[in-house]
Amino acid sequence: MLKLLELLKDGRFHSGQDLGNALGISRSAVWKQLQHLEAELNLPIHKVRGRGYQLASPLVLLQEHEIAEHSQGEPWPVLVFESIDSTNAQALRAIAAGQRAPFLVVAERQTAGRGRRGRQWVSPFADNLYYSLVLRIEGGMRQLEGLSLVVGLAVMRALQSFGVVNAGLKWPNDVLVNNQKIAGILLELVGDPADVCHVVLGIGINVNMQAAKEVDQPWTSVRREVGSSIDRNLLVARLNRNLQVDLERHREAGFAGFQAEWEQAHLWQGRAVSLIAGTNKVDGTVLGIDGQGALRLEVDGVEKSFSGGELSLRLRDDS
């Protein structure tokens, strides 16, 4: 199916005969593959008698050599998948199979993409970025402190470099534009976090998506914000570079060196919020974060700190 997409990705018309000749199959077999593309990947295809077949819009597919060409320095090994359950799940399988870190998993589509707290991450084909970077962590818990917040900064800066100037952060793992979600981060650990472990930095970015009825919260995309589609290979390369620089800073100095920078980018700084953990709710005002990345809230006149993967932050109605 990818071979057919490679022929059609330029957005021009191609006759069934030419497609069949290129693929070594009959015109009827081409027709069946086109139907499969439409049904399985939800890719609209225009059919015009006498002209042939055309994708509704051109595609730029993820390719390892394209990412390498855009990269600065030594690029990480990249595993590119056409369709997969989730890049984080594949990364965990690769760790179990002995794949040496660091390495990167990206996919054109996820069939079971996951966000925080078990939520579905809607993952249409070739529209967005589904990205999982695997790192080997040595030296104990200090190397993990505030790591997801560091990743958020790297994502935010990558988006800003493409013109998404209003991108900002929401504790702990979201990137927003005008209170609409544009990216999310999901970290998963394997091994002993007090000694040697692997961490999967899962990142989902809405890149060229323009419609998604399945999303149950306000969202936006890079394309919506800047008015044109962007090359996801270039986005991967810029994100890789940001992460290379920031992860090295984090290894050398810990999260404390990022604290002021992160607070400056936090969109809900000073806002009245509710912090939710299961059925429990704490109302307070955001003071900032501490040197380990925990959220600092003023609750009934007292400063308290909160951290944990299952916490959810919401603006209060009176904020």
PDB file of C-alpha atoms in Angstrom, residues 14-317:
ATOM      1  CA  HIS A  14      -2.317   9.257 -12.348  1.00  0.00           C
ATOM      2  CA  SER A  15      -4.080   6.871 -14.700  1.00  0.00           C
ATOM      3  CA  GLY A  16      -5.026   3.406 -13.539  1.00  0.00           C
ATOM      4  CA  GLN A  17      -2.903   1.966 -16.339  1.00  0.00           C
ATOM      5  CA  ASP A  18       0.203   3.903 -15.291  1.00  0.00           C
ATOM      6  CA  LEU A  19      -0.280   2.944 -11.650  1.00  0.00           C
ATOM      7  CA  GLY A  20      -0.740  -0.706 -12.606  1.00  0.00           C
ATOM      8  CA  ASN A  21       2.387  -0.680 -14.784  1.00  0.00           C
ATOM      9  CA  ALA A  22       4.446   0.877 -12.002  1.00  0.00           C
ATOM     10  CA  LEU A  23       3.227  -1.643  -9.438  1.00  0.00           C
ATOM     11  CA  GLY A  24       3.160  -4.673 -11.748  1.00  0.00           C
ATOM     12  CA  ILE A  25      -0.535  -5.320 -11.104  1.00  0.00           C
ATOM     13  CA  SER A  26      -3.775  -5.072 -13.084  1.00  0.00           C
ATOM     14  CA  ARG A  27      -6.009  -2.002 -13.229  1.00  0.00           C
ATOM     15  CA  SER A  28      -8.652  -3.866 -11.232  1.00  0.00           C
ATOM     16  CA  ALA A  29      -6.057  -4.625  -8.529  1.00  0.00           C
ATOM     17  CA  VAL A  30      -5.151  -0.919  -8.492  1.00  0.00           C
ATOM     18  CA  TRP A  31      -8.835  -0.094  -7.976  1.00  0.00           C
ATOM     19  CA  LYS A  32      -9.040  -2.491  -5.025  1.00  0.00           C
ATOM     20  CA  GLN A  33      -5.966  -0.948  -3.405  1.00  0.00           C
ATOM     21  CA  LEU A  34      -7.406   2.532  -3.898  1.00  0.00           C
ATOM     22  CA  GLN A  35     -10.634   1.471  -2.205  1.00  0.00           C
ATOM     23  CA  HIS A  36      -8.563   0.059   0.651  1.00  0.00           C
ATOM     24  CA  LEU A  37      -6.672   3.340   0.997  1.00  0.00           C
ATOM     25  CA  GLU A  38      -9.911   5.276   1.274  1.00  0.00           C
ATOM     26  CA  ALA A  39     -11.561   2.874   3.713  1.00  0.00           C
ATOM     27  CA  GLU A  40      -8.590   1.893   5.875  1.00  0.00           C
ATOM     28  CA  LEU A  41      -6.646   5.156   6.021  1.00  0.00           C
ATOM     29  CA  ASN A  42      -9.504   7.607   5.434  1.00  0.00           C
ATOM     30  CA  LEU A  43      -7.667   9.237   2.534  1.00  0.00           C
ATOM     31  CA  PRO A  44     -10.065  10.919   0.078  1.00  0.00           C
ATOM     32  CA  ILE A  45      -9.215  10.092  -3.546  1.00  0.00           C
ATOM     33  CA  HIS A  46     -10.628  11.950  -6.548  1.00  0.00           C
ATOM     34  CA  LYS A  47     -11.610   9.805  -9.539  1.00  0.00           C
ATOM     35  CA  VAL A  48     -12.059  11.571 -12.886  1.00  0.00           C
ATOM     36  CA  ARG A  49     -12.798   9.667 -16.090  1.00  0.00           C
ATOM     37  CA  GLY A  50     -10.043  10.218 -18.627  1.00  0.00           C
ATOM     38  CA  ARG A  51      -7.621  11.648 -16.048  1.00  0.00           C
ATOM     39  CA  GLY A  52      -7.291   8.915 -13.424  1.00  0.00           C
ATOM     40  CA  TYR A  53      -6.839   9.133  -9.676  1.00  0.00           C
ATOM     41  CA  GLN A  54      -5.630  11.923  -7.416  1.00  0.00           C
ATOM     42  CA  LEU A  55      -5.240  12.300  -3.655  1.00  0.00           C
ATOM     43  CA  ALA A  56      -7.407  15.125  -2.343  1.00  0.00           C
ATOM     44  CA  SER A  57      -4.206  16.787  -1.071  1.00  0.00           C
ATOM     45  CA  PRO A  58      -0.502  15.961  -1.489  1.00  0.00           C
ATOM     46  CA  LEU A  59       1.236  13.847   1.157  1.00  0.00           C
ATOM     47  CA  VAL A  60       4.715  14.169   2.627  1.00  0.00           C
ATOM     48  CA  LEU A  61       5.464  10.831   4.271  1.00  0.00           C
ATOM     49  CA  LEU A  62       7.904  10.307   7.124  1.00  0.00           C
ATOM     50  CA  GLN A  63      11.242   8.960   5.901  1.00  0.00           C
ATOM     51  CA  GLU A  64      14.430   8.277   7.833  1.00  0.00           C
ATOM     52  CA  HIS A  65      16.723   9.757   5.178  1.00  0.00           C
ATOM     53  CA  GLU A  66      14.629  12.954   5.022  1.00  0.00           C
ATOM     54  CA  ILE A  67      14.841  13.353   8.801  1.00  0.00           C
ATOM     55  CA  ALA A  68      18.606  12.781   8.665  1.00  0.00           C
ATOM     56  CA  GLU A  69      19.046  15.389   5.905  1.00  0.00           C
ATOM     57  CA  HIS A  70      17.285  18.021   8.038  1.00  0.00           C
ATOM     58  CA  SER A  71      19.159  17.070  11.224  1.00  0.00           C
ATOM     59  CA  GLN A  72      22.090  18.798  12.859  1.00  0.00           C
ATOM     60  CA  GLY A  73      24.764  16.652  14.445  1.00  0.00           C
ATOM     61  CA  GLU A  74      24.446  12.887  14.800  1.00  0.00           C
ATOM     62  CA  PRO A  75      20.809  11.833  14.238  1.00  0.00           C
ATOM     63  CA  TRP A  76      19.215   9.141  16.385  1.00  0.00           C
ATOM     64  CA  PRO A  77      18.330   5.842  14.675  1.00  0.00           C
ATOM     65  CA  VAL A  78      14.701   6.114  13.495  1.00  0.00           C
ATOM     66  CA  LEU A  79      12.187   3.282  13.089  1.00  0.00           C
ATOM     67  CA  VAL A  80       9.368   4.406  10.756  1.00  0.00           C
ATOM     68  CA  PHE A  81       6.063   2.496  10.649  1.00  0.00           C
ATOM     69  CA  GLU A  82       3.136   2.849   8.285  1.00  0.00           C
ATOM     70  CA  SER A  83       0.580   1.752  10.891  1.00  0.00           C
ATOM     71  CA  ILE A  84       1.065   0.597  14.467  1.00  0.00           C
ATOM     72  CA  ASP A  85      -0.913   0.262  17.696  1.00  0.00           C
ATOM     73  CA  SER A  86       1.129   3.017  19.371  1.00  0.00           C
ATOM     74  CA  THR A  87       4.682   4.275  19.087  1.00  0.00           C
ATOM     75  CA  ASN A  88       5.143   3.970  22.860  1.00  0.00           C
ATOM     76  CA  ALA A  89       3.994   0.330  22.766  1.00  0.00           C
ATOM     77  CA  GLN A  90       6.390  -0.420  19.906  1.00  0.00           C
ATOM     78  CA  ALA A  91       9.204   1.322  21.750  1.00  0.00           C
ATOM     79  CA  LEU A  92       8.586  -0.860  24.806  1.00  0.00           C
ATOM     80  CA  ARG A  93       8.612  -3.987  22.621  1.00  0.00           C
ATOM     81  CA  ALA A  94      11.894  -2.879  21.048  1.00  0.00           C
ATOM     82  CA  ILE A  95      13.442  -2.392  24.498  1.00  0.00           C
ATOM     83  CA  ALA A  96      12.339  -5.898  25.484  1.00  0.00           C
ATOM     84  CA  ALA A  97      13.866  -7.261  22.263  1.00  0.00           C
ATOM     85  CA  GLY A  98      17.219  -5.676  23.096  1.00  0.00           C
ATOM     86  CA  GLN A  99      17.203  -2.609  20.835  1.00  0.00           C
ATOM     87  CA  ARG A 100      20.002  -0.326  22.002  1.00  0.00           C
ATOM     88  CA  ALA A 101      19.013   3.167  23.162  1.00  0.00           C
ATOM     89  CA  PRO A 102      18.791   5.928  22.159  1.00  0.00           C
ATOM     90  CA  PHE A 103      16.431   5.312  19.275  1.00  0.00           C
ATOM     91  CA  LEU A 104      13.265   6.877  17.896  1.00  0.00           C
ATOM     92  CA  VAL A 105       9.948   5.341  16.808  1.00  0.00           C
ATOM     93  CA  VAL A 106       7.582   7.307  14.541  1.00  0.00           C
ATOM     94  CA  ALA A 107       4.469   6.228  12.674  1.00  0.00           C
ATOM     95  CA  GLU A 108       2.105   7.505  10.032  1.00  0.00           C
ATOM     96  CA  ARG A 109      -0.875   6.192  12.007  1.00  0.00           C
ATOM     97  CA  GLN A 110      -1.693   4.720  15.405  1.00  0.00           C
ATOM     98  CA  THR A 111      -4.595   2.317  15.848  1.00  0.00           C
ATOM     99  CA  ALA A 112      -4.464   2.481  19.659  1.00  0.00           C
ATOM    100  CA  GLY A 113      -2.756   5.773  20.444  1.00  0.00           C
ATOM    101  CA  ARG A 114      -2.708   6.619  24.147  1.00  0.00           C
ATOM    102  CA  GLY A 115      -2.619   9.831  26.099  1.00  0.00           C
ATOM    103  CA  ARG A 116      -2.328  10.392  29.828  1.00  0.00           C
ATOM    104  CA  ARG A 117      -4.762   8.669  32.211  1.00  0.00           C
ATOM    105  CA  GLY A 118      -5.613   6.032  29.587  1.00  0.00           C
ATOM    106  CA  ARG A 119      -7.241   8.440  27.143  1.00  0.00           C
ATOM    107  CA  GLN A 120      -7.327   7.741  23.422  1.00  0.00           C
ATOM    108  CA  TRP A 121      -5.002   9.818  21.227  1.00  0.00           C
ATOM    109  CA  VAL A 122      -6.714  10.309  17.874  1.00  0.00           C
ATOM    110  CA  SER A 123      -4.158   9.411  15.196  1.00  0.00           C
ATOM    111  CA  PRO A 124      -5.205   9.930  11.548  1.00  0.00           C
ATOM    112  CA  PHE A 125      -2.861   8.757   8.796  1.00  0.00           C
ATOM    113  CA  ALA A 126       0.013  11.049   7.710  1.00  0.00           C
ATOM    114  CA  ASP A 127      -1.525  14.134   9.352  1.00  0.00           C
ATOM    115  CA  ASN A 128       0.209  14.388  12.709  1.00  0.00           C
ATOM    116  CA  LEU A 129       3.366  13.383  14.532  1.00  0.00           C
ATOM    117  CA  TYR A 130       3.385  10.242  16.691  1.00  0.00           C
ATOM    118  CA  TYR A 131       6.853  10.126  18.231  1.00  0.00           C
ATOM    119  CA  SER A 132       8.532   8.013  20.916  1.00  0.00           C
ATOM    120  CA  LEU A 133      12.159   8.518  21.921  1.00  0.00           C
ATOM    121  CA  VAL A 134      13.823   5.830  24.047  1.00  0.00           C
ATOM    122  CA  LEU A 135      16.624   6.760  26.440  1.00  0.00           C
ATOM    123  CA  ARG A 136      18.722   4.694  28.814  1.00  0.00           C
ATOM    124  CA  ILE A 137      18.843   6.405  32.201  1.00  0.00           C
ATOM    125  CA  GLU A 138      21.663   5.784  34.665  1.00  0.00           C
ATOM    126  CA  GLY A 139      22.273   7.513  37.954  1.00  0.00           C
ATOM    127  CA  GLY A 140      18.935   7.173  39.686  1.00  0.00           C
ATOM    128  CA  MET A 141      15.880   9.322  40.199  1.00  0.00           C
ATOM    129  CA  ARG A 142      17.619  12.688  39.774  1.00  0.00           C
ATOM    130  CA  GLN A 143      17.877  12.022  36.043  1.00  0.00           C
ATOM    131  CA  LEU A 144      14.067  11.713  35.889  1.00  0.00           C
ATOM    132  CA  GLU A 145      13.105  14.792  37.922  1.00  0.00           C
ATOM    133  CA  GLY A 146      11.015  17.182  35.838  1.00  0.00           C
ATOM    134  CA  LEU A 147      11.851  15.269  32.656  1.00  0.00           C
ATOM    135  CA  SER A 148       8.366  15.517  31.145  1.00  0.00           C
ATOM    136  CA  LEU A 149       8.405  19.286  31.717  1.00  0.00           C
ATOM    137  CA  VAL A 150      11.766  19.564  29.924  1.00  0.00           C
ATOM    138  CA  VAL A 151      10.238  17.667  26.988  1.00  0.00           C
ATOM    139  CA  GLY A 152       7.311  20.097  26.973  1.00  0.00           C
ATOM    140  CA  LEU A 153       9.693  23.043  26.608  1.00  0.00           C
ATOM    141  CA  ALA A 154      11.452  21.367  23.676  1.00  0.00           C
ATOM    142  CA  VAL A 155       8.114  20.687  21.952  1.00  0.00           C
ATOM    143  CA  MET A 156       6.882  24.241  22.548  1.00  0.00           C
ATOM    144  CA  ARG A 157      10.023  25.766  21.054  1.00  0.00           C
ATOM    145  CA  ALA A 158       9.832  23.489  18.014  1.00  0.00           C
ATOM    146  CA  LEU A 159       6.248  24.635  17.384  1.00  0.00           C
ATOM    147  CA  GLN A 160       7.204  28.276  17.842  1.00  0.00           C
ATOM    148  CA  SER A 161       9.934  27.853  15.218  1.00  0.00           C
ATOM    149  CA  PHE A 162       7.190  26.977  12.711  1.00  0.00           C
ATOM    150  CA  GLY A 163       5.226  30.128  13.535  1.00  0.00           C
ATOM    151  CA  VAL A 164       2.945  28.898  16.334  1.00  0.00           C
ATOM    152  CA  VAL A 165       3.897  31.935  18.385  1.00  0.00           C
ATOM    153  CA  ASN A 166       1.147  31.560  21.021  1.00  0.00           C
ATOM    154  CA  ALA A 167       2.135  28.036  22.037  1.00  0.00           C
ATOM    155  CA  GLY A 168       2.548  27.662  25.800  1.00  0.00           C
ATOM    156  CA  LEU A 169       2.605  25.015  28.513  1.00  0.00           C
ATOM    157  CA  LYS A 170       0.049  23.536  30.887  1.00  0.00           C
ATOM    158  CA  TRP A 171       1.278  21.494  33.829  1.00  0.00           C
ATOM    159  CA  PRO A 172       2.250  18.754  33.633  1.00  0.00           C
ATOM    160  CA  ASN A 173       2.339  17.469  30.041  1.00  0.00           C
ATOM    161  CA  ASP A 174       0.318  19.562  27.577  1.00  0.00           C
ATOM    162  CA  VAL A 175       1.142  22.236  25.026  1.00  0.00           C
ATOM    163  CA  LEU A 176      -1.753  24.624  24.334  1.00  0.00           C
ATOM    164  CA  VAL A 177      -2.578  27.467  21.967  1.00  0.00           C
ATOM    165  CA  ASN A 178      -5.379  29.747  23.204  1.00  0.00           C
ATOM    166  CA  ASN A 179      -6.540  26.999  25.598  1.00  0.00           C
ATOM    167  CA  GLN A 180      -6.687  24.483  22.747  1.00  0.00           C
ATOM    168  CA  LYS A 181      -4.489  21.404  22.894  1.00  0.00           C
ATOM    169  CA  ILE A 182      -1.859  21.092  20.169  1.00  0.00           C
ATOM    170  CA  ALA A 183       0.491  18.532  21.748  1.00  0.00           C
ATOM    171  CA  GLY A 184       0.706  16.069  24.618  1.00  0.00           C
ATOM    172  CA  ILE A 185       3.470  14.087  26.310  1.00  0.00           C
ATOM    173  CA  LEU A 186       3.376  10.602  27.874  1.00  0.00           C
ATOM    174  CA  LEU A 187       6.439   9.187  29.644  1.00  0.00           C
ATOM    175  CA  GLU A 188       6.751   5.478  30.454  1.00  0.00           C
ATOM    176  CA  LEU A 189       9.483   3.728  32.438  1.00  0.00           C
ATOM    177  CA  VAL A 190      10.930   0.214  32.266  1.00  0.00           C
ATOM    178  CA  GLY A 191      13.466  -1.064  34.784  1.00  0.00           C
ATOM    179  CA  ASP A 192      14.642   0.228  38.141  1.00  0.00           C
ATOM    180  CA  PRO A 193      14.251   4.024  38.364  1.00  0.00           C
ATOM    181  CA  ALA A 194      16.636   4.072  41.338  1.00  0.00           C
ATOM    182  CA  ASP A 195      19.430   2.483  39.297  1.00  0.00           C
ATOM    183  CA  VAL A 196      19.285   1.774  35.535  1.00  0.00           C
ATOM    184  CA  CYS A 197      16.119   2.038  33.489  1.00  0.00           C
ATOM    185  CA  HIS A 198      14.747   2.985  30.095  1.00  0.00           C
ATOM    186  CA  VAL A 199      12.342   5.873  29.629  1.00  0.00           C
ATOM    187  CA  VAL A 200      10.077   6.318  26.620  1.00  0.00           C
ATOM    188  CA  LEU A 201       9.356   9.972  25.797  1.00  0.00           C
ATOM    189  CA  GLY A 202       6.048   9.749  23.932  1.00  0.00           C
ATOM    190  CA  ILE A 203       5.014  12.902  22.082  1.00  0.00           C
ATOM    191  CA  GLY A 204       1.886  13.522  20.024  1.00  0.00           C
ATOM    192  CA  ILE A 205       1.610  16.729  17.989  1.00  0.00           C
ATOM    193  CA  ASN A 206      -1.354  17.856  15.896  1.00  0.00           C
ATOM    194  CA  VAL A 207       0.485  18.958  12.770  1.00  0.00           C
ATOM    195  CA  ASN A 208      -1.631  19.062   9.586  1.00  0.00           C
ATOM    196  CA  MET A 209      -4.954  17.766  10.994  1.00  0.00           C
ATOM    197  CA  GLN A 210      -7.927  19.943  10.046  1.00  0.00           C
ATOM    198  CA  ALA A 211     -10.900  17.881  11.260  1.00  0.00           C
ATOM    199  CA  ALA A 212     -11.334  15.246  13.973  1.00  0.00           C
ATOM    200  CA  LYS A 213     -14.834  14.522  15.283  1.00  0.00           C
ATOM    201  CA  GLU A 214     -13.460  11.941  17.725  1.00  0.00           C
ATOM    202  CA  VAL A 215     -11.503  14.464  19.811  1.00  0.00           C
ATOM    203  CA  ASP A 216     -13.479  15.283  22.965  1.00  0.00           C
ATOM    204  CA  GLN A 217     -11.673  18.502  23.980  1.00  0.00           C
ATOM    205  CA  PRO A 218     -10.764  21.808  22.320  1.00  0.00           C
ATOM    206  CA  TRP A 219      -7.831  21.287  19.962  1.00  0.00           C
ATOM    207  CA  THR A 220      -5.838  22.962  17.250  1.00  0.00           C
ATOM    208  CA  SER A 221      -2.990  22.057  14.894  1.00  0.00           C
ATOM    209  CA  VAL A 222       0.077  23.696  13.415  1.00  0.00           C
ATOM    210  CA  ARG A 223      -1.709  23.967  10.075  1.00  0.00           C
ATOM    211  CA  ARG A 224      -4.718  25.660  11.669  1.00  0.00           C
ATOM    212  CA  GLU A 225      -2.455  28.169  13.388  1.00  0.00           C
ATOM    213  CA  VAL A 226      -0.117  29.071  10.508  1.00  0.00           C
ATOM    214  CA  GLY A 227      -2.464  28.518   7.558  1.00  0.00           C
ATOM    215  CA  SER A 228      -0.371  25.991   5.635  1.00  0.00           C
ATOM    216  CA  SER A 229       0.835  22.413   5.916  1.00  0.00           C
ATOM    217  CA  ILE A 230       4.350  21.686   7.149  1.00  0.00           C
ATOM    218  CA  ASP A 231       6.881  18.931   6.505  1.00  0.00           C
ATOM    219  CA  ARG A 232       6.756  16.548   9.449  1.00  0.00           C
ATOM    220  CA  ASN A 233      10.279  15.297   8.633  1.00  0.00           C
ATOM    221  CA  LEU A 234      11.579  18.799   9.323  1.00  0.00           C
ATOM    222  CA  LEU A 235       9.532  18.967  12.524  1.00  0.00           C
ATOM    223  CA  VAL A 236      11.057  15.677  13.718  1.00  0.00           C
ATOM    224  CA  ALA A 237      14.562  16.996  13.012  1.00  0.00           C
ATOM    225  CA  ARG A 238      13.965  20.263  14.896  1.00  0.00           C
ATOM    226  CA  LEU A 239      12.370  18.456  17.828  1.00  0.00           C
ATOM    227  CA  ASN A 240      15.289  16.018  17.930  1.00  0.00           C
ATOM    228  CA  ARG A 241      17.755  18.894  18.058  1.00  0.00           C
ATOM    229  CA  ASN A 242      15.858  20.680  20.843  1.00  0.00           C
ATOM    230  CA  LEU A 243      15.725  17.469  22.858  1.00  0.00           C
ATOM    231  CA  GLN A 244      19.414  16.719  22.321  1.00  0.00           C
ATOM    232  CA  VAL A 245      20.351  20.121  23.731  1.00  0.00           C
ATOM    233  CA  ASP A 246      17.848  20.128  26.602  1.00  0.00           C
ATOM    234  CA  LEU A 247      18.447  16.538  27.675  1.00  0.00           C
ATOM    235  CA  GLU A 248      22.171  17.259  27.932  1.00  0.00           C
ATOM    236  CA  ARG A 249      21.417  20.348  30.068  1.00  0.00           C
ATOM    237  CA  HIS A 250      19.125  18.242  32.234  1.00  0.00           C
ATOM    238  CA  ARG A 251      21.787  15.556  32.721  1.00  0.00           C
ATOM    239  CA  GLU A 252      24.356  18.129  33.764  1.00  0.00           C
ATOM    240  CA  ALA A 253      22.301  20.447  35.979  1.00  0.00           C
ATOM    241  CA  GLY A 254      18.994  18.710  36.741  1.00  0.00           C
ATOM    242  CA  PHE A 255      15.589  20.323  36.405  1.00  0.00           C
ATOM    243  CA  ALA A 256      16.308  23.347  38.598  1.00  0.00           C
ATOM    244  CA  GLY A 257      18.033  25.040  35.667  1.00  0.00           C
ATOM    245  CA  PHE A 258      14.762  24.936  33.694  1.00  0.00           C
ATOM    246  CA  GLN A 259      12.432  26.064  36.495  1.00  0.00           C
ATOM    247  CA  ALA A 260      12.241  29.803  35.706  1.00  0.00           C
ATOM    248  CA  GLU A 261      12.055  29.183  31.956  1.00  0.00           C
ATOM    249  CA  TRP A 262       9.206  26.707  32.400  1.00  0.00           C
ATOM    250  CA  GLU A 263       7.241  29.009  34.719  1.00  0.00           C
ATOM    251  CA  GLN A 264       7.567  31.842  32.201  1.00  0.00           C
ATOM    252  CA  ALA A 265       5.974  29.615  29.555  1.00  0.00           C
ATOM    253  CA  HIS A 266       3.206  28.284  31.857  1.00  0.00           C
ATOM    254  CA  LEU A 267      -0.087  29.639  30.563  1.00  0.00           C
ATOM    255  CA  TRP A 268      -1.900  29.087  33.862  1.00  0.00           C
ATOM    256  CA  GLN A 269       0.600  30.842  36.129  1.00  0.00           C
ATOM    257  CA  GLY A 270      -1.329  32.742  38.808  1.00  0.00           C
ATOM    258  CA  ARG A 271      -4.676  31.249  37.711  1.00  0.00           C
ATOM    259  CA  ALA A 272      -7.362  29.705  39.921  1.00  0.00           C
ATOM    260  CA  VAL A 273      -7.442  25.970  39.238  1.00  0.00           C
ATOM    261  CA  SER A 274      -8.776  22.651  40.406  1.00  0.00           C
ATOM    262  CA  LEU A 275      -6.342  19.758  40.748  1.00  0.00           C
ATOM    263  CA  ILE A 276      -8.123  16.432  40.287  1.00  0.00           C
ATOM    264  CA  ALA A 277      -6.928  12.982  41.357  1.00  0.00           C
ATOM    265  CA  GLY A 278      -9.636  10.400  40.805  1.00  0.00           C
ATOM    266  CA  THR A 279     -12.635  11.556  42.863  1.00  0.00           C
ATOM    267  CA  ASN A 280     -10.565  13.996  44.922  1.00  0.00           C
ATOM    268  CA  LYS A 281     -10.326  17.681  44.034  1.00  0.00           C
ATOM    269  CA  VAL A 282      -8.131  20.462  45.426  1.00  0.00           C
ATOM    270  CA  ASP A 283      -8.893  24.113  44.604  1.00  0.00           C
ATOM    271  CA  GLY A 284      -6.071  26.607  44.650  1.00  0.00           C
ATOM    272  CA  THR A 285      -4.049  29.234  42.810  1.00  0.00           C
ATOM    273  CA  VAL A 286      -0.995  28.309  40.737  1.00  0.00           C
ATOM    274  CA  LEU A 287       2.205  29.684  42.279  1.00  0.00           C
ATOM    275  CA  GLY A 288       4.558  27.841  39.935  1.00  0.00           C
ATOM    276  CA  ILE A 289       6.653  24.683  40.131  1.00  0.00           C
ATOM    277  CA  ASP A 290       9.492  23.577  42.394  1.00  0.00           C
ATOM    278  CA  GLY A 291      12.994  22.385  41.527  1.00  0.00           C
ATOM    279  CA  GLN A 292      11.727  18.838  40.899  1.00  0.00           C
ATOM    280  CA  GLY A 293       8.844  19.880  38.626  1.00  0.00           C
ATOM    281  CA  ALA A 294       6.049  19.501  41.183  1.00  0.00           C
ATOM    282  CA  LEU A 295       3.135  21.947  40.986  1.00  0.00           C
ATOM    283  CA  ARG A 296       3.036  24.628  43.689  1.00  0.00           C
ATOM    284  CA  LEU A 297      -0.471  25.738  44.687  1.00  0.00           C
ATOM    285  CA  GLU A 298      -1.730  28.194  47.267  1.00  0.00           C
ATOM    286  CA  VAL A 299      -4.547  26.305  49.012  1.00  0.00           C
ATOM    287  CA  ASP A 300      -6.478  28.218  51.685  1.00  0.00           C
ATOM    288  CA  GLY A 301      -3.505  30.519  52.237  1.00  0.00           C
ATOM    289  CA  VAL A 302      -0.969  27.684  52.496  1.00  0.00           C
ATOM    290  CA  GLU A 303       1.553  26.664  49.826  1.00  0.00           C
ATOM    291  CA  LYS A 304       1.388  22.983  48.888  1.00  0.00           C
ATOM    292  CA  SER A 305       3.238  20.925  46.260  1.00  0.00           C
ATOM    293  CA  PHE A 306       1.746  18.174  44.122  1.00  0.00           C
ATOM    294  CA  SER A 307       3.266  15.657  41.718  1.00  0.00           C
ATOM    295  CA  GLY A 308       2.191  12.413  40.085  1.00  0.00           C
ATOM    296  CA  GLY A 309       1.204  10.995  36.721  1.00  0.00           C
ATOM    297  CA  GLU A 310      -2.508  10.668  37.453  1.00  0.00           C
ATOM    298  CA  LEU A 311      -3.143  14.288  38.383  1.00  0.00           C
ATOM    299  CA  SER A 312      -5.225  16.511  36.118  1.00  0.00           C
ATOM    300  CA  LEU A 313      -5.321  20.313  36.198  1.00  0.00           C
ATOM    301  CA  ARG A 314      -8.397  22.338  35.255  1.00  0.00           C
ATOM    302  CA  LEU A 315      -9.153  26.063  35.234  1.00  0.00           C
ATOM    303  CA  ARG A 316     -11.820  27.026  37.749  1.00  0.00           C
ATOM    304  CA  ASP A 317     -14.924  28.798  36.456  1.00  0.00           C
TER     305      ASP A 317
END
